[in-house]
Amino acid sequence: EYTVVIEVKNCEFQDIRPVPESALNVLARGLEANQCESELWYEYLCLYWRHGHAEDFSDWCMTALQHAASLNIWWKVNKVNN
């Protein structure tokens, strides 16, 4: 068993810079094992947005809120939708 720690500093959903696919894959595997971790969902959503997958971003946000509801995720989702 491995523990992976990924920290995204100053994540802003308006910031769309290239993100390696491998970073998303690591976080996706972490979410498969820890669906209730709101911080993991938040980091995944930040990277997902920056990776340029905006077309289904709202769906992933709703999934995150269903599995790990947190104000942090809710506020960021609200910020993107407004």
PDB file of N, CA, C and O in Angstrom:
ATOM      1  N   GLU A   1       0.847  -1.180   0.000  1.00  0.00           N
ATOM      2  CA  GLU A   1       0.000   0.000   0.000  1.00  0.00           C
ATOM      3  C   GLU A   1       0.885   1.233   0.000  1.00  0.00           C
ATOM      4  O   GLU A   1       1.871   1.310   0.707  1.00  0.00           O
ATOM      5  N   TYR A   2       0.525   2.189  -0.840  1.00  0.00           N
ATOM      6  CA  TYR A   2       1.275   3.432  -0.975  1.00  0.00           C
ATOM      7  C   TYR A   2       0.411   4.613  -0.563  1.00  0.00           C
ATOM      8  O   TYR A   2      -0.785   4.608  -0.740  1.00  0.00           O
ATOM      9  N   THR A   3       1.056   5.615  -0.035  1.00  0.00           N
ATOM     10  CA  THR A   3       0.392   6.865   0.271  1.00  0.00           C
ATOM     11  C   THR A   3       0.954   7.922  -0.668  1.00  0.00           C
ATOM     12  O   THR A   3       2.160   8.117  -0.746  1.00  0.00           O
ATOM     13  N   VAL A   4       0.081   8.568  -1.395  1.00  0.00           N
ATOM     14  CA  VAL A   4       0.492   9.608  -2.336  1.00  0.00           C
ATOM     15  C   VAL A   4      -0.044  10.931  -1.835  1.00  0.00           C
ATOM     16  O   VAL A   4      -1.226  11.063  -1.553  1.00  0.00           O
ATOM     17  N   VAL A   5       0.825  11.889  -1.716  1.00  0.00           N
ATOM     18  CA  VAL A   5       0.422  13.224  -1.288  1.00  0.00           C
ATOM     19  C   VAL A   5       0.696  14.187  -2.435  1.00  0.00           C
ATOM     20  O   VAL A   5       1.816  14.301  -2.906  1.00  0.00           O
ATOM     21  N   ILE A   6      -0.353  14.831  -2.898  1.00  0.00           N
ATOM     22  CA  ILE A   6      -0.228  15.828  -3.955  1.00  0.00           C
ATOM     23  C   ILE A   6      -0.858  17.107  -3.440  1.00  0.00           C
ATOM     24  O   ILE A   6      -1.988  17.113  -2.991  1.00  0.00           O
ATOM     25  N   GLU A   7      -0.103  18.175  -3.495  1.00  0.00           N
ATOM     26  CA  GLU A   7      -0.628  19.447  -3.025  1.00  0.00           C
ATOM     27  C   GLU A   7      -0.603  20.445  -4.173  1.00  0.00           C
ATOM     28  O   GLU A   7       0.417  20.633  -4.818  1.00  0.00           O
ATOM     29  N   VAL A   8      -1.727  21.034  -4.435  1.00  0.00           N
ATOM     30  CA  VAL A   8      -1.823  22.051  -5.467  1.00  0.00           C
ATOM     31  C   VAL A   8      -1.981  23.388  -4.762  1.00  0.00           C
ATOM     32  O   VAL A   8      -2.983  23.630  -4.108  1.00  0.00           O
ATOM     33  N   LYS A   9      -0.985  24.222  -4.881  1.00  0.00           N
ATOM     34  CA  LYS A   9      -1.027  25.504  -4.192  1.00  0.00           C
ATOM     35  C   LYS A   9      -1.729  26.546  -5.052  1.00  0.00           C
ATOM     36  O   LYS A   9      -1.521  26.615  -6.254  1.00  0.00           O
ATOM     37  N   ASN A  10      -2.551  27.338  -4.417  1.00  0.00           N
ATOM     38  CA  ASN A  10      -3.254  28.434  -5.078  1.00  0.00           C
ATOM     39  C   ASN A  10      -4.048  27.976  -6.296  1.00  0.00           C
ATOM     40  O   ASN A  10      -3.980  28.571  -7.353  1.00  0.00           O
ATOM     41  N   CYS A  11      -4.788  26.916  -6.137  1.00  0.00           N
ATOM     42  CA  CYS A  11      -5.585  26.392  -7.241  1.00  0.00           C
ATOM     43  C   CYS A  11      -6.735  27.346  -7.536  1.00  0.00           C
ATOM     44  O   CYS A  11      -7.519  27.683  -6.664  1.00  0.00           O
ATOM     45  N   GLU A  12      -6.798  27.768  -8.761  1.00  0.00           N
ATOM     46  CA  GLU A  12      -7.902  28.596  -9.214  1.00  0.00           C
ATOM     47  C   GLU A  12      -8.510  27.937 -10.433  1.00  0.00           C
ATOM     48  O   GLU A  12      -7.792  27.495 -11.321  1.00  0.00           O
ATOM     49  N   PHE A  13      -9.811  27.836 -10.477  1.00  0.00           N
ATOM     50  CA  PHE A  13     -10.459  27.171 -11.584  1.00  0.00           C
ATOM     51  C   PHE A  13     -10.347  27.969 -12.882  1.00  0.00           C
ATOM     52  O   PHE A  13     -10.547  27.435 -13.944  1.00  0.00           O
ATOM     53  N   GLN A  14     -10.012  29.230 -12.826  1.00  0.00           N
ATOM     54  CA  GLN A  14      -9.843  30.006 -14.038  1.00  0.00           C
ATOM     55  C   GLN A  14      -8.470  29.758 -14.662  1.00  0.00           C
ATOM     56  O   GLN A  14      -8.218  30.139 -15.778  1.00  0.00           O
ATOM     57  N   ASP A  15      -7.577  29.155 -13.922  1.00  0.00           N
ATOM     58  CA  ASP A  15      -6.208  28.910 -14.359  1.00  0.00           C
ATOM     59  C   ASP A  15      -6.159  27.636 -15.198  1.00  0.00           C
ATOM     60  O   ASP A  15      -6.293  26.550 -14.681  1.00  0.00           O
ATOM     61  N   ILE A  16      -6.003  27.784 -16.507  1.00  0.00           N
ATOM     62  CA  ILE A  16      -5.948  26.607 -17.377  1.00  0.00           C
ATOM     63  C   ILE A  16      -4.536  26.518 -17.946  1.00  0.00           C
ATOM     64  O   ILE A  16      -4.221  27.123 -18.955  1.00  0.00           O
ATOM     65  N   ARG A  17      -3.674  25.789 -17.242  1.00  0.00           N
ATOM     66  CA  ARG A  17      -2.326  25.500 -17.702  1.00  0.00           C
ATOM     67  C   ARG A  17      -2.218  24.004 -17.910  1.00  0.00           C
ATOM     68  O   ARG A  17      -2.962  23.237 -17.305  1.00  0.00           O
ATOM     69  N   PRO A  18      -1.297  23.577 -18.731  1.00  0.00           N
ATOM     70  CA  PRO A  18      -1.161  22.138 -18.970  1.00  0.00           C
ATOM     71  C   PRO A  18      -0.912  21.356 -17.685  1.00  0.00           C
ATOM     72  O   PRO A  18      -0.140  21.773 -16.829  1.00  0.00           O
ATOM     73  N   VAL A  19      -1.597  20.251 -17.550  1.00  0.00           N
ATOM     74  CA  VAL A  19      -1.438  19.353 -16.413  1.00  0.00           C
ATOM     75  C   VAL A  19      -1.132  17.971 -16.985  1.00  0.00           C
ATOM     76  O   VAL A  19      -1.838  17.517 -17.880  1.00  0.00           O
ATOM     77  N   PRO A  20      -0.111  17.327 -16.488  1.00  0.00           N
ATOM     78  CA  PRO A  20       0.186  15.988 -16.996  1.00  0.00           C
ATOM     79  C   PRO A  20      -0.975  15.020 -16.747  1.00  0.00           C
ATOM     80  O   PRO A  20      -1.593  15.039 -15.684  1.00  0.00           O
ATOM     81  N   GLU A  21      -1.264  14.201 -17.736  1.00  0.00           N
ATOM     82  CA  GLU A  21      -2.318  13.192 -17.601  1.00  0.00           C
ATOM     83  C   GLU A  21      -2.021  12.257 -16.436  1.00  0.00           C
ATOM     84  O   GLU A  21      -2.928  11.789 -15.751  1.00  0.00           O
ATOM     85  N   SER A  22      -0.743  12.032 -16.170  1.00  0.00           N
ATOM     86  CA  SER A  22      -0.361  11.124 -15.081  1.00  0.00           C
ATOM     87  C   SER A  22      -0.818  11.657 -13.719  1.00  0.00           C
ATOM     88  O   SER A  22      -1.183  10.880 -12.838  1.00  0.00           O
ATOM     89  N   ALA A  23      -0.828  12.983 -13.544  1.00  0.00           N
ATOM     90  CA  ALA A  23      -1.289  13.559 -12.276  1.00  0.00           C
ATOM     91  C   ALA A  23      -2.770  13.274 -12.068  1.00  0.00           C
ATOM     92  O   ALA A  23      -3.196  12.915 -10.968  1.00  0.00           O
ATOM     93  N   LEU A  24      -3.552  13.418 -13.132  1.00  0.00           N
ATOM     94  CA  LEU A  24      -4.977  13.095 -13.039  1.00  0.00           C
ATOM     95  C   LEU A  24      -5.186  11.610 -12.759  1.00  0.00           C
ATOM     96  O   LEU A  24      -6.064  11.234 -11.984  1.00  0.00           O
ATOM     97  N   ASN A  25      -4.368  10.771 -13.386  1.00  0.00           N
ATOM     98  CA  ASN A  25      -4.500   9.330 -13.177  1.00  0.00           C
ATOM     99  C   ASN A  25      -4.216   8.932 -11.737  1.00  0.00           C
ATOM    100  O   ASN A  25      -4.904   8.089 -11.166  1.00  0.00           O
ATOM    101  N   VAL A  26      -3.204   9.552 -11.137  1.00  0.00           N
ATOM    102  CA  VAL A  26      -2.874   9.254  -9.738  1.00  0.00           C
ATOM    103  C   VAL A  26      -4.034   9.648  -8.829  1.00  0.00           C
ATOM    104  O   VAL A  26      -4.449   8.889  -7.956  1.00  0.00           O
ATOM    105  N   LEU A  27      -4.572  10.842  -9.047  1.00  0.00           N
ATOM    106  CA  LEU A  27      -5.693  11.289  -8.221  1.00  0.00           C
ATOM    107  C   LEU A  27      -6.936  10.442  -8.469  1.00  0.00           C
ATOM    108  O   LEU A  27      -7.675  10.142  -7.526  1.00  0.00           O
ATOM    109  N   ALA A  28      -7.161  10.025  -9.701  1.00  0.00           N
ATOM    110  CA  ALA A  28      -8.323   9.170  -9.999  1.00  0.00           C
ATOM    111  C   ALA A  28      -8.212   7.844  -9.266  1.00  0.00           C
ATOM    112  O   ALA A  28      -9.201   7.347  -8.710  1.00  0.00           O
ATOM    113  N   ARG A  29      -7.017   7.274  -9.230  1.00  0.00           N
ATOM    114  CA  ARG A  29      -6.831   6.014  -8.484  1.00  0.00           C
ATOM    115  C   ARG A  29      -7.052   6.232  -6.990  1.00  0.00           C
ATOM    116  O   ARG A  29      -7.625   5.394  -6.303  1.00  0.00           O
ATOM    117  N   GLY A  30      -6.607   7.365  -6.500  1.00  0.00           N
ATOM    118  CA  GLY A  30      -6.844   7.684  -5.094  1.00  0.00           C
ATOM    119  C   GLY A  30      -8.326   7.816  -4.786  1.00  0.00           C
ATOM    120  O   GLY A  30      -8.799   7.359  -3.749  1.00  0.00           O
ATOM    121  N   LEU A  31      -9.073   8.416  -5.705  1.00  0.00           N
ATOM    122  CA  LEU A  31     -10.511   8.578  -5.512  1.00  0.00           C
ATOM    123  C   LEU A  31     -11.254   7.251  -5.586  1.00  0.00           C
ATOM    124  O   LEU A  31     -12.267   7.063  -4.914  1.00  0.00           O
ATOM    125  N   GLU A  32     -10.759   6.322  -6.389  1.00  0.00           N
ATOM    126  CA  GLU A  32     -11.383   4.998  -6.450  1.00  0.00           C
ATOM    127  C   GLU A  32     -11.339   4.321  -5.089  1.00  0.00           C
ATOM    128  O   GLU A  32     -12.277   3.629  -4.702  1.00  0.00           O
ATOM    129  N   ALA A  33     -10.264   4.551  -4.368  1.00  0.00           N
ATOM    130  CA  ALA A  33     -10.096   3.922  -3.052  1.00  0.00           C
ATOM    131  C   ALA A  33     -10.647   4.777  -1.912  1.00  0.00           C
ATOM    132  O   ALA A  33     -10.918   4.260  -0.829  1.00  0.00           O
ATOM    133  N   ASN A  34     -10.807   6.072  -2.140  1.00  0.00           N
ATOM    134  CA  ASN A  34     -11.208   6.998  -1.067  1.00  0.00           C
ATOM    135  C   ASN A  34     -12.248   7.982  -1.574  1.00  0.00           C
ATOM    136  O   ASN A  34     -12.012   9.193  -1.601  1.00  0.00           O
ATOM    137  N   GLN A  35     -13.414   7.508  -1.942  1.00  0.00           N
ATOM    138  CA  GLN A  35     -14.425   8.365  -2.547  1.00  0.00           C
ATOM    139  C   GLN A  35     -14.963   9.443  -1.613  1.00  0.00           C
ATOM    140  O   GLN A  35     -15.539  10.422  -2.076  1.00  0.00           O
ATOM    141  N   CYS A  36     -14.784   9.294  -0.343  1.00  0.00           N
ATOM    142  CA  CYS A  36     -15.344  10.249   0.622  1.00  0.00           C
ATOM    143  C   CYS A  36     -14.354  11.342   1.033  1.00  0.00           C
ATOM    144  O   CYS A  36     -14.672  12.159   1.895  1.00  0.00           O
ATOM    145  N   GLU A  37     -13.186  11.369   0.439  1.00  0.00           N
ATOM    146  CA  GLU A  37     -12.164  12.355   0.795  1.00  0.00           C
ATOM    147  C   GLU A  37     -12.374  13.657   0.032  1.00  0.00           C
ATOM    148  O   GLU A  37     -12.029  13.770  -1.136  1.00  0.00           O
ATOM    149  N   SER A  38     -12.927  14.645   0.695  1.00  0.00           N
ATOM    150  CA  SER A  38     -13.244  15.907   0.019  1.00  0.00           C
ATOM    151  C   SER A  38     -11.995  16.641  -0.467  1.00  0.00           C
ATOM    152  O   SER A  38     -12.023  17.260  -1.528  1.00  0.00           O
ATOM    153  N   GLU A  39     -10.897  16.569   0.272  1.00  0.00           N
ATOM    154  CA  GLU A  39      -9.674  17.247  -0.163  1.00  0.00           C
ATOM    155  C   GLU A  39      -9.126  16.613  -1.440  1.00  0.00           C
ATOM    156  O   GLU A  39      -8.639  17.315  -2.330  1.00  0.00           O
ATOM    157  N   LEU A  40      -9.229  15.309  -1.545  1.00  0.00           N
ATOM    158  CA  LEU A  40      -8.784  14.612  -2.744  1.00  0.00           C
ATOM    159  C   LEU A  40      -9.656  14.992  -3.940  1.00  0.00           C
ATOM    160  O   LEU A  40      -9.155  15.246  -5.038  1.00  0.00           O
ATOM    161  N   TRP A  41     -10.961  15.060  -3.707  1.00  0.00           N
ATOM    162  CA  TRP A  41     -11.872  15.502  -4.766  1.00  0.00           C
ATOM    163  C   TRP A  41     -11.542  16.923  -5.197  1.00  0.00           C
ATOM    164  O   TRP A  41     -11.539  17.234  -6.379  1.00  0.00           O
ATOM    165  N   TYR A  42     -11.289  17.795  -4.253  1.00  0.00           N
ATOM    166  CA  TYR A  42     -10.980  19.190  -4.571  1.00  0.00           C
ATOM    167  C   TYR A  42      -9.735  19.287  -5.455  1.00  0.00           C
ATOM    168  O   TYR A  42      -9.729  19.984  -6.467  1.00  0.00           O
ATOM    169  N   GLU A  43      -8.678  18.572  -5.076  1.00  0.00           N
ATOM    170  CA  GLU A  43      -7.446  18.597  -5.862  1.00  0.00           C
ATOM    171  C   GLU A  43      -7.688  18.015  -7.250  1.00  0.00           C
ATOM    172  O   GLU A  43      -7.186  18.542  -8.254  1.00  0.00           O
ATOM    173  N   TYR A  44      -8.469  16.935  -7.321  1.00  0.00           N
ATOM    174  CA  TYR A  44      -8.789  16.331  -8.614  1.00  0.00           C
ATOM    175  C   TYR A  44      -9.546  17.323  -9.498  1.00  0.00           C
ATOM    176  O   TYR A  44      -9.216  17.494 -10.674  1.00  0.00           O
ATOM    177  N   LEU A  45     -10.534  17.994  -8.937  1.00  0.00           N
ATOM    178  CA  LEU A  45     -11.310  18.963  -9.711  1.00  0.00           C
ATOM    179  C   LEU A  45     -10.442  20.126 -10.187  1.00  0.00           C
ATOM    180  O   LEU A  45     -10.595  20.592 -11.315  1.00  0.00           O
ATOM    181  N   CYS A  46      -9.537  20.585  -9.340  1.00  0.00           N
ATOM    182  CA  CYS A  46      -8.629  21.663  -9.745  1.00  0.00           C
ATOM    183  C   CYS A  46      -7.802  21.242 -10.953  1.00  0.00           C
ATOM    184  O   CYS A  46      -7.712  21.972 -11.941  1.00  0.00           O
ATOM    185  N   LEU A  47      -7.206  20.068 -10.868  1.00  0.00           N
ATOM    186  CA  LEU A  47      -6.373  19.601 -11.973  1.00  0.00           C
ATOM    187  C   LEU A  47      -7.205  19.268 -13.210  1.00  0.00           C
ATOM    188  O   LEU A  47      -6.779  19.512 -14.334  1.00  0.00           O
ATOM    189  N   TYR A  48      -8.378  18.718 -12.988  1.00  0.00           N
ATOM    190  CA  TYR A  48      -9.250  18.365 -14.106  1.00  0.00           C
ATOM    191  C   TYR A  48      -9.619  19.614 -14.901  1.00  0.00           C
ATOM    192  O   TYR A  48      -9.583  19.625 -16.127  1.00  0.00           O
ATOM    193  N   TRP A  49      -9.964  20.676 -14.196  1.00  0.00           N
ATOM    194  CA  TRP A  49     -10.307  21.943 -14.846  1.00  0.00           C
ATOM    195  C   TRP A  49      -9.106  22.484 -15.605  1.00  0.00           C
ATOM    196  O   TRP A  49      -9.211  22.889 -16.763  1.00  0.00           O
ATOM    197  N   ARG A  50      -7.940  22.470 -14.958  1.00  0.00           N
ATOM    198  CA  ARG A  50      -6.729  22.987 -15.596  1.00  0.00           C
ATOM    199  C   ARG A  50      -6.308  22.134 -16.783  1.00  0.00           C
ATOM    200  O   ARG A  50      -5.653  22.625 -17.694  1.00  0.00           O
ATOM    201  N   HIS A  51      -6.672  20.877 -16.797  1.00  0.00           N
ATOM    202  CA  HIS A  51      -6.313  19.990 -17.895  1.00  0.00           C
ATOM    203  C   HIS A  51      -7.134  20.301 -19.138  1.00  0.00           C
ATOM    204  O   HIS A  51      -6.806  19.872 -20.238  1.00  0.00           O
ATOM    205  N   GLY A  52      -8.217  21.047 -18.969  1.00  0.00           N
ATOM    206  CA  GLY A  52      -9.003  21.471 -20.115  1.00  0.00           C
ATOM    207  C   GLY A  52     -10.231  20.628 -20.393  1.00  0.00           C
ATOM    208  O   GLY A  52     -10.772  20.659 -21.483  1.00  0.00           O
ATOM    209  N   HIS A  53     -10.685  19.883 -19.395  1.00  0.00           N
ATOM    210  CA  HIS A  53     -11.875  19.048 -19.555  1.00  0.00           C
ATOM    211  C   HIS A  53     -13.124  19.782 -19.068  1.00  0.00           C
ATOM    212  O   HIS A  53     -13.888  19.268 -18.271  1.00  0.00           O
ATOM    213  N   ALA A  54     -13.357  20.955 -19.565  1.00  0.00           N
ATOM    214  CA  ALA A  54     -14.464  21.770 -19.074  1.00  0.00           C
ATOM    215  C   ALA A  54     -15.830  21.258 -19.512  1.00  0.00           C
ATOM    216  O   ALA A  54     -16.830  21.559 -18.868  1.00  0.00           O
ATOM    217  N   GLU A  55     -15.893  20.449 -20.581  1.00  0.00           N
ATOM    218  CA  GLU A  55     -17.193  20.037 -21.110  1.00  0.00           C
ATOM    219  C   GLU A  55     -18.001  19.177 -20.133  1.00  0.00           C
ATOM    220  O   GLU A  55     -19.215  19.267 -20.098  1.00  0.00           O
ATOM    221  N   ASP A  56     -17.339  18.356 -19.337  1.00  0.00           N
ATOM    222  CA  ASP A  56     -18.076  17.537 -18.366  1.00  0.00           C
ATOM    223  C   ASP A  56     -17.683  17.859 -16.920  1.00  0.00           C
ATOM    224  O   ASP A  56     -17.916  17.080 -16.010  1.00  0.00           O
ATOM    225  N   PHE A  57     -17.125  19.047 -16.734  1.00  0.00           N
ATOM    226  CA  PHE A  57     -16.679  19.456 -15.404  1.00  0.00           C
ATOM    227  C   PHE A  57     -17.832  19.505 -14.398  1.00  0.00           C
ATOM    228  O   PHE A  57     -17.685  19.058 -13.264  1.00  0.00           O
ATOM    229  N   SER A  58     -18.979  20.017 -14.812  1.00  0.00           N
ATOM    230  CA  SER A  58     -20.129  20.111 -13.898  1.00  0.00           C
ATOM    231  C   SER A  58     -20.571  18.740 -13.414  1.00  0.00           C
ATOM    232  O   SER A  58     -20.932  18.573 -12.246  1.00  0.00           O
ATOM    233  N   ASP A  59     -20.519  17.750 -14.298  1.00  0.00           N
ATOM    234  CA  ASP A  59     -20.880  16.379 -13.896  1.00  0.00           C
ATOM    235  C   ASP A  59     -19.937  15.860 -12.818  1.00  0.00           C
ATOM    236  O   ASP A  59     -20.372  15.248 -11.844  1.00  0.00           O
ATOM    237  N   TRP A  60     -18.635  16.102 -12.999  1.00  0.00           N
ATOM    238  CA  TRP A  60     -17.669  15.654 -12.000  1.00  0.00           C
ATOM    239  C   TRP A  60     -17.847  16.402 -10.676  1.00  0.00           C
ATOM    240  O   TRP A  60     -17.667  15.828  -9.604  1.00  0.00           O
ATOM    241  N   CYS A  61     -18.206  17.661 -10.761  1.00  0.00           N
ATOM    242  CA  CYS A  61     -18.458  18.427  -9.534  1.00  0.00           C
ATOM    243  C   CYS A  61     -19.630  17.845  -8.760  1.00  0.00           C
ATOM    244  O   CYS A  61     -19.577  17.711  -7.536  1.00  0.00           O
ATOM    245  N   MET A  62     -20.684  17.500  -9.474  1.00  0.00           N
ATOM    246  CA  MET A  62     -21.846  16.910  -8.811  1.00  0.00           C
ATOM    247  C   MET A  62     -21.488  15.559  -8.196  1.00  0.00           C
ATOM    248  O   MET A  62     -21.922  15.227  -7.092  1.00  0.00           O
ATOM    249  N   THR A  63     -20.675  14.785  -8.896  1.00  0.00           N
ATOM    250  CA  THR A  63     -20.218  13.501  -8.358  1.00  0.00           C
ATOM    251  C   THR A  63     -19.407  13.716  -7.095  1.00  0.00           C
ATOM    252  O   THR A  63     -19.593  13.011  -6.092  1.00  0.00           O
ATOM    253  N   ALA A  64     -18.530  14.709  -7.116  1.00  0.00           N
ATOM    254  CA  ALA A  64     -17.718  15.021  -5.938  1.00  0.00           C
ATOM    255  C   ALA A  64     -18.604  15.402  -4.759  1.00  0.00           C
ATOM    256  O   ALA A  64     -18.396  14.942  -3.629  1.00  0.00           O
ATOM    257  N   LEU A  65     -19.596  16.229  -5.013  1.00  0.00           N
ATOM    258  CA  LEU A  65     -20.491  16.656  -3.935  1.00  0.00           C
ATOM    259  C   LEU A  65     -21.332  15.503  -3.398  1.00  0.00           C
ATOM    260  O   LEU A  65     -21.643  15.461  -2.207  1.00  0.00           O
ATOM    261  N   GLN A  66     -21.687  14.559  -4.249  1.00  0.00           N
ATOM    262  CA  GLN A  66     -22.460  13.398  -3.798  1.00  0.00           C
ATOM    263  C   GLN A  66     -21.631  12.497  -2.903  1.00  0.00           C
ATOM    264  O   GLN A  66     -22.125  11.966  -1.914  1.00  0.00           O
ATOM    265  N   HIS A  67     -20.355  12.329  -3.243  1.00  0.00           N
ATOM    266  CA  HIS A  67     -19.497  11.416  -2.483  1.00  0.00           C
ATOM    267  C   HIS A  67     -18.854  12.069  -1.267  1.00  0.00           C
ATOM    268  O   HIS A  67     -18.643  11.409  -0.246  1.00  0.00           O
ATOM    269  N   ALA A  68     -18.521  13.341  -1.389  1.00  0.00           N
ATOM    270  CA  ALA A  68     -17.758  13.997  -0.320  1.00  0.00           C
ATOM    271  C   ALA A  68     -18.142  15.466  -0.232  1.00  0.00           C
ATOM    272  O   ALA A  68     -17.342  16.356  -0.520  1.00  0.00           O
ATOM    273  N   ALA A  69     -19.354  15.710   0.156  1.00  0.00           N
ATOM    274  CA  ALA A  69     -19.841  17.084   0.238  1.00  0.00           C
ATOM    275  C   ALA A  69     -18.975  17.908   1.186  1.00  0.00           C
ATOM    276  O   ALA A  69     -18.682  17.498   2.300  1.00  0.00           O
ATOM    277  N   SER A  70     -18.548  19.042   0.684  1.00  0.00           N
ATOM    278  CA  SER A  70     -17.800  19.974   1.525  1.00  0.00           C
ATOM    279  C   SER A  70     -18.048  21.387   1.024  1.00  0.00           C
ATOM    280  O   SER A  70     -18.324  21.603  -0.151  1.00  0.00           O
ATOM    281  N   LEU A  71     -17.928  22.323   1.921  1.00  0.00           N
ATOM    282  CA  LEU A  71     -18.114  23.724   1.531  1.00  0.00           C
ATOM    283  C   LEU A  71     -17.030  24.176   0.556  1.00  0.00           C
ATOM    284  O   LEU A  71     -17.287  24.966  -0.341  1.00  0.00           O
ATOM    285  N   ASN A  72     -15.830  23.654   0.729  1.00  0.00           N
ATOM    286  CA  ASN A  72     -14.727  24.010  -0.147  1.00  0.00           C
ATOM    287  C   ASN A  72     -15.062  23.660  -1.595  1.00  0.00           C
ATOM    288  O   ASN A  72     -14.896  24.482  -2.500  1.00  0.00           O
ATOM    289  N   ILE A  73     -15.549  22.460  -1.830  1.00  0.00           N
ATOM    290  CA  ILE A  73     -15.931  22.044  -3.179  1.00  0.00           C
ATOM    291  C   ILE A  73     -17.137  22.851  -3.643  1.00  0.00           C
ATOM    292  O   ILE A  73     -17.167  23.352  -4.763  1.00  0.00           O
ATOM    293  N   TRP A  74     -18.119  22.993  -2.784  1.00  0.00           N
ATOM    294  CA  TRP A  74     -19.337  23.713  -3.170  1.00  0.00           C
ATOM    295  C   TRP A  74     -19.029  25.144  -3.604  1.00  0.00           C
ATOM    296  O   TRP A  74     -19.545  25.624  -4.602  1.00  0.00           O
ATOM    297  N   TRP A  75     -18.185  25.847  -2.849  1.00  0.00           N
ATOM    298  CA  TRP A  75     -17.860  27.233  -3.195  1.00  0.00           C
ATOM    299  C   TRP A  75     -17.127  27.331  -4.527  1.00  0.00           C
ATOM    300  O   TRP A  75     -17.385  28.232  -5.315  1.00  0.00           O
ATOM    301  N   LYS A  76     -16.201  26.405  -4.773  1.00  0.00           N
ATOM    302  CA  LYS A  76     -15.474  26.423  -6.041  1.00  0.00           C
ATOM    303  C   LYS A  76     -16.393  26.115  -7.211  1.00  0.00           C
ATOM    304  O   LYS A  76     -16.306  26.732  -8.258  1.00  0.00           O
ATOM    305  N   VAL A  77     -17.296  25.173  -7.021  1.00  0.00           N
ATOM    306  CA  VAL A  77     -18.260  24.842  -8.069  1.00  0.00           C
ATOM    307  C   VAL A  77     -19.149  26.045  -8.347  1.00  0.00           C
ATOM    308  O   VAL A  77     -19.403  26.411  -9.490  1.00  0.00           O
ATOM    309  N   ASN A  78     -19.616  26.672  -7.293  1.00  0.00           N
ATOM    310  CA  ASN A  78     -20.457  27.855  -7.415  1.00  0.00           C
ATOM    311  C   ASN A  78     -19.723  28.981  -8.134  1.00  0.00           C
ATOM    312  O   ASN A  78     -20.292  29.678  -8.976  1.00  0.00           O
ATOM    313  N   LYS A  79     -18.444  29.146  -7.841  1.00  0.00           N
ATOM    314  CA  LYS A  79     -17.626  30.182  -8.458  1.00  0.00           C
ATOM    315  C   LYS A  79     -17.502  29.949  -9.969  1.00  0.00           C
ATOM    316  O   LYS A  79     -17.579  30.883 -10.751  1.00  0.00           O
ATOM    317  N   VAL A  80     -17.322  28.700 -10.362  1.00  0.00           N
ATOM    318  CA  VAL A  80     -17.188  28.367 -11.779  1.00  0.00           C
ATOM    319  C   VAL A  80     -18.497  28.571 -12.516  1.00  0.00           C
ATOM    320  O   VAL A  80     -18.524  29.060 -13.639  1.00  0.00           O
ATOM    321  N   ASN A  81     -19.605  28.216 -11.877  1.00  0.00           N
ATOM    322  CA  ASN A  81     -20.917  28.314 -12.528  1.00  0.00           C
ATOM    323  C   ASN A  81     -21.458  29.727 -12.625  1.00  0.00           C
ATOM    324  O   ASN A  81     -22.409  29.979 -13.333  1.00  0.00           O
ATOM    325  N   ASN A  82     -20.875  30.659 -11.895  1.00  0.00           N
ATOM    326  CA  ASN A  82     -21.348  32.055 -11.931  1.00  0.00           C
ATOM    327  C   ASN A  82     -20.494  32.924 -12.794  1.00  0.00           C
ATOM    328  O   ASN A  82     -19.515  32.788 -13.227  1.00  0.00           O
TER     329      ASN A  82
END
